[in-house]
């Protein structure tokens, strides 16, 4: 009965419930156990109890570190990893002068393949096991990302980025080409291993009605596709969208017209949302990816988290690389915390909220909560093992932490990639493809 089973012993944190709605959503064990059998979570609880029930299961003693569910990044652009850190621009200029020229370089498949490998490696290095990723405007580059993700074992949801206007001519495709390329990628990768396809118009600004119709058709033609795009990020962008779609009452109405605001849809940013948009988002069960580092770097604005939560809109976190500042979802959660401290009417976030936003909330946004996001029995064993490097400031803080809440807060504040000692998906270490 114990074949293929291992009992991991360490500090354990997870949020099997939503702390925005329920008290005591956080489960944590100072001397915890995570029983893994055949790549799945079999049990999670105090080590002593699990060991008593399963005395013959081999134990891996990882005391001194902490097991957390694998992190989930719900908004990130793989072609933009080399343009992080451009300062002093807002979205329209940043796109034109920084991001899109780099996206155009993905036409070179050797360059794109190298970028995909670096991207996947960086996700895993930061403890991210699931990501919703903007692919490339080019089919071959998007396929390269899917292949790199597949080799690594990470759970990646991605798609060809579709646009037919207002970017750069080499990034535009016709509606017919977009349909054909997406259909091909869906057949090749959707549901293959841990990969899923997401229909991905860049944003309403660069997608004509013909492209949005293609999105609607693809969603109808295939089971289980996800959908991702941008919304309400920047005041200039919002004004332009209103001009381009004079029939739409607001930004969200553009996506609604084509049936794209739906469960499994993730709309990035929504910094400048009306009450009506929030109400309709909540009713649709679509999710918003909050990217606080990017919002601050591009001066997009302070995210109205309280209004989203009170309206009942699902929210999760995204790094929005290259607008954001790095791959760490822990850092992203800390930035959400910090900006909420400054935002008028901001929410006060506790460590449990940060963990939920970094893990289970992302799984729910992607309709993967049956598979990942916490340590409930039956789920895939997707986890990261955090251990403070010897002599590091984090080690010092952890030695003096008087409660598990304080430990978790310290991990969010100080644990970067150097503290990520192991990352597993389905109980197996992520494969590094060098
Ligand atoms: Zn983005």
Coordinates of C-alpha atoms and ligand atoms in Angstrom, one line a residue:
X1 CA 0.0 0.0 0.0
X2 CA 2.9 2.3 0.6
X3 CA 4.6 1.8 -2.8
X4 CA 5.3 5.1 -4.5
X5 CA 4.5 7.1 -1.4
X6 CA 6.7 9.6 0.4
X7 CA 6.1 11.6 3.5
X8 CA 7.7 15.1 3.4
X9 CA 8.4 16.6 6.8
X10 CA 8.7 20.4 7.0
X11 CA 6.7 23.5 7.9
X12 CA 3.6 23.5 5.7
X13 CA 1.3 26.4 4.5
X14 CA -1.7 26.3 2.2
X15 CA -5.0 28.0 1.7
X16 CA -7.6 25.5 0.8
X17 CA -10.3 28.2 1.3
X18 CA -10.8 31.8 0.3
X19 CA -9.7 34.1 3.1
X20 CA -11.6 37.0 1.6
X21 CA -14.8 35.1 2.4
X22 CA -13.9 32.7 5.2
X23 CA -12.2 33.0 8.5
X24 CA -9.4 30.5 9.1
X25 CA -8.8 29.9 5.4
X26 CA -5.1 29.3 6.1
X27 CA -3.9 25.9 7.2
X28 CA -0.4 25.7 8.6
X29 CA 1.7 23.3 10.5
X30 CA 5.0 24.1 12.1
X31 CA 6.1 20.4 12.0
X32 CA 3.9 19.4 9.1
X33 CA 3.6 16.4 6.9
X34 CA 2.7 16.2 3.2
X35 CA 2.0 12.6 2.1
X36 CA 2.5 12.2 -1.7
X37 CA 1.5 9.1 -3.5
X38 CA 1.8 8.5 -7.2
X39 CA 2.3 12.2 -7.8
X40 CA -0.8 13.3 -5.9
X41 CA -1.4 14.7 -2.4
X42 CA -2.7 11.9 -0.3
X43 CA -2.8 13.8 3.0
X44 CA -1.6 17.0 4.6
X45 CA -1.5 17.7 8.4
X46 CA 0.7 17.5 11.5
X47 CA 3.7 15.3 10.8
X48 CA 3.1 13.2 14.0
X49 CA -0.5 12.3 13.0
X50 CA 0.5 11.4 9.4
X51 CA 3.4 9.3 10.5
X52 CA 1.3 7.5 13.1
X53 CA -1.2 6.5 10.4
X54 CA 1.4 5.7 7.8
X55 CA 4.4 4.4 9.8
X56 CA 6.0 2.5 6.9
X57 CA 6.0 5.3 4.4
X58 CA 9.6 6.6 3.9
X59 CA 10.1 10.1 5.3
X60 CA 12.0 12.9 3.7
X61 CA 13.2 15.1 6.5
X62 CA 13.0 18.7 5.2
X63 CA 12.8 20.4 8.6
X64 CA 14.3 23.9 8.6
X65 CA 12.3 24.8 5.4
X66 CA 8.7 25.3 4.3
X67 CA 6.4 23.6 1.8
X68 CA 4.0 25.9 -0.1
X69 CA 1.8 25.0 -3.0
X70 CA 3.4 25.9 -6.4
X71 CA 2.9 29.5 -7.2
X72 CA 0.5 30.6 -10.0
X73 CA 1.3 33.5 -12.4
X74 CA -1.9 34.5 -14.2
X75 CA -0.4 37.1 -16.5
X76 CA 3.1 37.0 -18.1
X77 CA 4.5 37.6 -21.6
X78 CA 7.2 35.1 -22.6
X79 CA 8.7 37.2 -25.4
X80 CA 9.4 40.1 -23.1
X81 CA 11.9 38.7 -20.6
X82 CA 14.7 40.7 -22.1
X83 CA 13.0 44.1 -21.8
X84 CA 12.3 44.1 -18.0
X85 CA 13.5 47.2 -16.2
X86 CA 12.8 49.9 -18.8
X87 CA 12.0 53.0 -16.7
X88 CA 10.2 56.2 -17.3
X89 CA 7.4 55.2 -19.7
X90 CA 3.7 54.7 -19.7
X91 CA 2.0 51.9 -21.5
X92 CA 1.6 53.3 -25.1
X93 CA 5.2 54.5 -25.3
X94 CA 6.5 51.4 -23.6
X95 CA 4.7 49.2 -26.0
X96 CA 5.9 51.0 -29.1
X97 CA 9.5 51.6 -28.1
X98 CA 10.3 48.8 -25.7
X99 CA 8.0 45.7 -25.8
X100 CA 6.9 45.5 -29.4
X101 CA 10.3 45.7 -31.1
X102 CA 11.4 42.8 -28.9
X103 CA 8.2 40.9 -29.7
X104 CA 9.0 41.4 -33.4
X105 CA 12.3 39.6 -32.9
X106 CA 10.4 36.4 -32.1
X107 CA 10.1 35.9 -35.9
X108 CA 13.6 34.4 -35.6
X109 CA 12.8 30.9 -34.3
X110 CA 16.3 30.3 -32.9
X111 CA 16.0 33.5 -30.8
X112 CA 12.4 32.6 -29.8
X113 CA 13.4 29.1 -28.7
X114 CA 16.2 30.4 -26.6
X115 CA 13.8 32.9 -25.0
X116 CA 11.2 30.1 -24.3
X117 CA 13.9 28.0 -22.5
X118 CA 15.0 31.0 -20.4
X119 CA 11.4 31.8 -19.6
X120 CA 10.4 28.4 -18.5
X121 CA 13.6 28.0 -16.4
X122 CA 12.9 31.4 -14.7
X123 CA 9.3 30.5 -13.8
X124 CA 10.5 27.3 -12.1
X125 CA 13.4 29.0 -10.4
X126 CA 10.9 31.3 -8.6
X127 CA 8.6 28.6 -7.5
X128 CA 5.9 29.1 -10.2
X129 CA 4.4 25.8 -11.3
X130 CA 1.4 27.1 -13.3
X131 CA 1.3 30.1 -15.6
X132 CA -1.1 31.7 -17.9
X133 CA 1.3 33.0 -20.6
X134 CA 0.9 35.4 -23.5
X135 CA 2.6 33.6 -26.3
X136 CA 4.1 35.3 -29.4
X137 CA 2.4 36.9 -32.4
X138 CA 4.3 34.2 -34.4
X139 CA 3.0 30.6 -34.5
X140 CA 6.4 29.0 -34.5
X141 CA 7.6 31.0 -31.5
X142 CA 4.4 30.1 -29.6
X143 CA 4.9 26.4 -30.4
X144 CA 8.5 26.8 -29.1
X145 CA 7.1 28.0 -25.8
X146 CA 4.6 25.1 -25.6
X147 CA 7.5 22.6 -26.3
X148 CA 9.8 24.1 -23.7
X149 CA 7.0 24.1 -21.1
X150 CA 6.1 20.5 -22.0
X151 CA 9.7 19.3 -21.5
X152 CA 9.9 21.1 -18.1
X153 CA 6.8 19.5 -16.7
X154 CA 5.3 22.9 -15.8
X155 CA 1.6 23.6 -16.2
X156 CA 1.4 26.2 -18.9
X157 CA -1.7 27.7 -20.5
X158 CA -0.8 29.9 -23.5
X159 CA -1.8 30.9 -27.0
X160 CA -0.9 32.8 -30.1
X161 CA -1.2 36.5 -29.5
X162 CA -3.7 37.9 -32.1
X163 CA -3.7 41.5 -33.5
X164 CA -4.5 43.0 -36.8
X165 CA -4.0 46.7 -36.3
X166 CA -2.2 49.5 -34.5
X167 CA 1.0 47.6 -33.5
X168 CA 3.7 47.1 -36.0
X169 CA 2.9 45.6 -39.4
X170 CA 5.1 42.5 -38.8
X171 CA 3.0 41.7 -35.7
X172 CA -0.3 41.8 -37.5
X173 CA -2.1 38.8 -39.0
X174 CA -5.4 38.6 -40.9
X175 CA -8.4 37.1 -39.2
X176 CA -8.1 34.0 -41.5
X177 CA -4.5 33.5 -40.6
X178 CA -5.2 33.9 -36.9
X179 CA -7.9 31.3 -37.1
X180 CA -5.8 28.9 -39.1
X181 CA -2.7 29.2 -36.8
X182 CA -4.7 29.0 -33.6
X183 CA -6.6 25.9 -34.9
X184 CA -3.3 24.2 -35.7
X185 CA -1.7 25.1 -32.3
X186 CA -4.9 23.9 -30.5
X187 CA -4.7 20.5 -32.2
X188 CA -1.1 20.2 -31.4
X189 CA -0.9 21.3 -27.8
X190 CA -4.3 21.8 -26.1
X191 CA -4.7 19.0 -23.5
X192 CA -1.3 17.6 -24.3
X193 CA 0.3 16.7 -21.0
X194 CA -0.1 19.6 -18.7
X195 CA -0.6 22.2 -21.5
X196 CA -3.8 24.1 -22.3
X197 CA -4.5 26.6 -25.0
X198 CA -5.8 30.1 -24.3
X199 CA -7.4 32.3 -27.0
X200 CA -5.3 35.5 -26.7
X201 CA -6.2 38.7 -28.5
X202 CA -3.6 41.2 -27.3
X203 CA -6.2 43.8 -26.4
X204 CA -9.3 45.4 -27.9
X205 CA -7.1 48.3 -29.2
X206 CA -5.2 46.0 -31.6
X207 CA -8.0 43.5 -32.4
X208 CA -10.7 44.4 -34.9
X209 CA -14.1 42.9 -34.8
X210 CA -13.0 40.3 -37.3
X211 CA -10.3 39.0 -34.9
X212 CA -12.7 39.1 -31.9
X213 CA -15.1 37.0 -34.0
X214 CA -12.3 34.5 -34.6
X215 CA -11.9 34.3 -30.8
X216 CA -15.5 33.6 -30.4
X217 CA -15.5 30.9 -33.1
X218 CA -12.5 29.2 -31.6
X219 CA -14.0 29.2 -28.1
X220 CA -17.2 27.6 -29.6
X221 CA -15.3 25.0 -31.6
X222 CA -13.1 23.6 -28.9
X223 CA -13.8 22.3 -25.4
X224 CA -11.9 23.6 -22.4
X225 CA -10.0 26.5 -24.0
X226 CA -9.1 29.4 -21.7
X227 CA -9.2 33.1 -22.7
X228 CA -6.9 35.9 -21.8
X229 CA -6.5 39.5 -22.7
X230 CA -5.9 43.0 -21.3
X231 CA -8.5 45.5 -20.0
X232 CA -8.6 49.0 -18.5
X233 CA -4.9 49.4 -17.9
X234 CA -4.1 52.9 -19.0
X235 CA -6.3 56.0 -19.5
X236 CA -5.0 56.6 -23.1
X237 CA -5.7 53.0 -24.0
X238 CA -9.2 53.2 -22.6
X239 CA -10.0 56.4 -24.6
X240 CA -8.7 54.8 -27.8
X241 CA -10.8 51.7 -27.3
X242 CA -13.9 53.9 -26.8
X243 CA -13.1 55.6 -30.1
X244 CA -12.6 52.3 -32.0
X245 CA -15.7 50.7 -30.7
X246 CA -18.3 53.5 -30.6
X247 CA -21.1 51.0 -30.0
X248 CA -19.6 49.7 -26.8
X249 CA -20.7 51.3 -23.5
X250 CA -17.4 50.6 -21.9
X251 CA -14.2 48.5 -22.4
X252 CA -15.7 45.3 -21.0
X253 CA -18.6 45.5 -23.4
X254 CA -16.3 44.9 -26.4
X255 CA -15.3 41.5 -25.0
X256 CA -18.9 40.8 -23.9
X257 CA -20.2 41.4 -27.4
X258 CA -18.2 38.4 -28.6
X259 CA -19.0 36.1 -25.7
X260 CA -15.4 36.3 -24.3
X261 CA -16.3 37.4 -20.7
X262 CA -16.9 34.0 -19.2
X263 CA -15.6 31.4 -16.7
X264 CA -12.0 30.6 -17.5
X265 CA -11.3 34.1 -18.9
X266 CA -8.6 36.1 -17.3
X267 CA -8.5 39.8 -18.0
X268 CA -5.2 41.5 -16.9
X269 CA -5.1 44.8 -15.0
X270 CA -8.6 46.4 -14.8
X271 CA -7.1 49.3 -12.9
X272 CA -9.7 51.7 -14.1
X273 CA -12.9 49.8 -13.8
X274 CA -16.5 51.2 -13.5
X275 CA -18.9 49.7 -11.0
X276 CA -21.0 48.4 -13.8
X277 CA -18.0 46.5 -15.3
X278 CA -17.2 45.0 -11.9
X279 CA -20.8 43.9 -11.4
X280 CA -20.8 42.2 -14.9
X281 CA -17.4 40.6 -14.3
X282 CA -18.6 39.1 -11.1
X283 CA -21.7 37.8 -12.8
X284 CA -19.7 36.3 -15.6
X285 CA -17.3 34.5 -13.3
X286 CA -14.3 35.8 -15.4
X287 CA -11.2 36.7 -13.3
X288 CA -9.0 39.7 -13.1
X289 CA -5.2 39.3 -13.0
X290 CA -3.8 42.0 -10.7
X291 CA -0.2 42.9 -11.6
X292 CA 0.9 45.4 -9.0
X293 CA 4.6 45.7 -10.0
X294 CA 3.7 46.4 -13.6
X295 CA 0.9 48.9 -12.5
X296 CA 3.5 50.8 -10.5
X297 CA 6.4 50.6 -13.1
X298 CA 4.2 51.8 -16.0
X299 CA 2.4 54.4 -13.8
X300 CA -0.9 52.8 -14.7
X301 CA -2.6 53.4 -11.4
X302 CA -3.6 51.9 -8.0
X303 CA -5.6 48.8 -8.4
X304 CA -9.0 49.0 -6.7
X305 CA -8.8 45.6 -4.9
X306 CA -11.5 46.4 -2.4
X307 CA -14.0 47.3 -5.1
X308 CA -13.2 44.0 -6.9
X309 CA -13.5 41.9 -3.8
X310 CA -16.7 43.6 -2.6
X311 CA -18.3 43.2 -6.0
X312 CA -17.4 39.5 -5.9
X313 CA -14.9 39.6 -8.8
X314 CA -12.2 36.8 -8.8
X315 CA -8.7 38.2 -8.5
X316 CA -5.4 36.5 -8.8
X317 CA -1.8 37.7 -9.3
X318 CA 0.4 38.2 -12.4
X319 CA 3.9 39.4 -12.9
X320 CA 3.2 41.0 -16.3
X321 CA 6.8 40.5 -17.4
X322 CA 8.2 42.6 -19.1
X323 CA 6.1 45.5 -17.7
X324 CA 6.7 43.9 -14.3
X325 CA 9.9 43.7 -12.3
X326 CA 10.6 39.9 -12.2
X327 CA 9.3 36.4 -12.0
X328 CA 8.6 36.2 -8.3
X329 CA 5.0 35.8 -7.4
X330 CA 5.9 36.2 -3.7
X331 CA 7.3 39.6 -4.5
X332 CA 4.2 40.4 -6.6
X333 CA 2.0 39.6 -3.6
X334 CA 4.2 41.8 -1.3
X335 CA 3.8 44.6 -3.8
X336 CA 0.0 44.1 -3.8
X337 CA 0.2 44.4 0.0
X338 CA 2.3 47.5 -0.1
X339 CA 0.2 49.3 -2.7
X340 CA -3.0 48.5 -0.8
X341 CA -1.4 50.2 2.2
X342 CA -1.1 53.4 0.0
X343 CA -4.2 53.2 -2.1
X344 CA -7.1 55.3 -0.9
X345 CA -9.6 52.8 0.5
X346 CA -7.0 50.1 0.1
X347 CA -7.5 46.6 1.7
X348 CA -5.4 45.5 4.5
X349 CA -4.0 42.2 3.5
X350 CA -2.8 39.5 5.8
X351 CA -0.3 36.7 5.0
X352 CA -3.2 34.3 4.3
X353 CA -4.6 36.7 1.6
X354 CA -1.1 36.9 0.0
X355 CA -0.8 33.1 -0.1
X356 CA -4.3 32.6 -1.5
X357 CA -3.8 35.3 -4.2
X358 CA -0.5 33.6 -5.1
X359 CA -1.8 30.0 -5.3
X360 CA -5.4 28.9 -5.1
X361 CA -6.9 32.1 -6.5
X362 CA -4.9 31.6 -9.7
X363 CA -6.0 28.0 -9.9
X364 CA -9.6 29.1 -9.6
X365 CA -9.1 31.8 -12.2
X366 CA -7.8 29.2 -14.6
X367 CA -10.5 26.6 -13.6
X368 CA -7.7 24.3 -12.4
X369 CA -8.7 24.3 -8.7
X370 CA -9.5 20.6 -8.9
X371 CA -5.9 19.9 -9.9
X372 CA -3.6 22.4 -8.2
X373 CA -3.4 25.5 -5.9
X374 CA -3.4 23.9 -2.5
X375 CA -2.7 20.6 -0.7
X376 CA -6.2 19.1 -0.6
X377 CA -6.0 15.3 -1.0
X378 CA -6.4 14.1 -4.6
X379 CA -4.7 17.2 -6.1
X380 CA -1.5 17.0 -8.1
X381 CA 1.6 17.3 -5.8
X382 CA 2.6 20.8 -7.1
X383 CA 4.8 22.5 -4.5
X384 CA 7.8 24.5 -3.8
X385 CA 10.2 24.0 -0.9
X386 CA 11.6 27.2 0.5
X387 CA 14.7 27.2 2.7
X388 CA 16.5 30.4 3.7
X389 CA 20.1 30.4 2.6
X390 CA 22.6 30.1 5.5
X391 CA 23.5 33.4 7.0
X392 CA 20.8 35.3 5.0
X393 CA 18.6 38.0 6.4
X394 CA 15.6 35.7 5.9
X395 CA 17.3 33.0 8.1
X396 CA 17.7 35.5 10.8
X397 CA 14.1 36.7 10.7
X398 CA 12.8 33.1 10.7
X399 CA 14.8 32.2 13.7
X400 CA 13.1 34.9 15.7
X401 CA 9.6 34.5 14.2
X402 CA 7.2 34.1 17.1
X403 CA 4.3 32.7 15.1
X404 CA 3.5 30.9 11.8
X405 CA 1.8 34.1 10.5
X406 CA 5.1 35.9 11.1
X407 CA 7.0 33.1 9.3
X408 CA 4.7 33.4 6.3
X409 CA 5.0 37.2 6.2
X410 CA 8.7 36.9 6.3
X411 CA 8.7 34.4 3.4
X412 CA 6.7 36.9 1.3
X413 CA 9.0 39.7 2.2
X414 CA 12.4 38.1 1.9
X415 CA 12.3 34.8 -0.1
X416 CA 13.5 35.3 -3.6
X417 CA 14.7 32.7 -6.1
X418 CA 17.8 32.0 -3.9
X419 CA 15.4 30.6 -1.2
X420 CA 13.6 28.2 -3.6
X421 CA 15.3 24.9 -2.9
X422 CA 13.0 22.6 -4.9
X423 CA 10.0 22.8 -7.2
X424 CA 7.9 19.9 -8.1
X425 CA 4.9 19.3 -10.3
X426 CA 3.0 16.1 -10.0
X427 CA 5.5 15.1 -7.3
X428 CA 8.4 15.3 -9.8
X429 CA 11.1 18.0 -9.9
X430 CA 10.7 20.4 -12.7
X431 CA 13.2 19.5 -15.5
X432 CA 15.8 22.0 -16.4
X433 CA 16.4 22.0 -20.2
X434 CA 19.7 23.7 -20.8
Ligands
LIG1 ZN1 0.4 42.2 -20.1

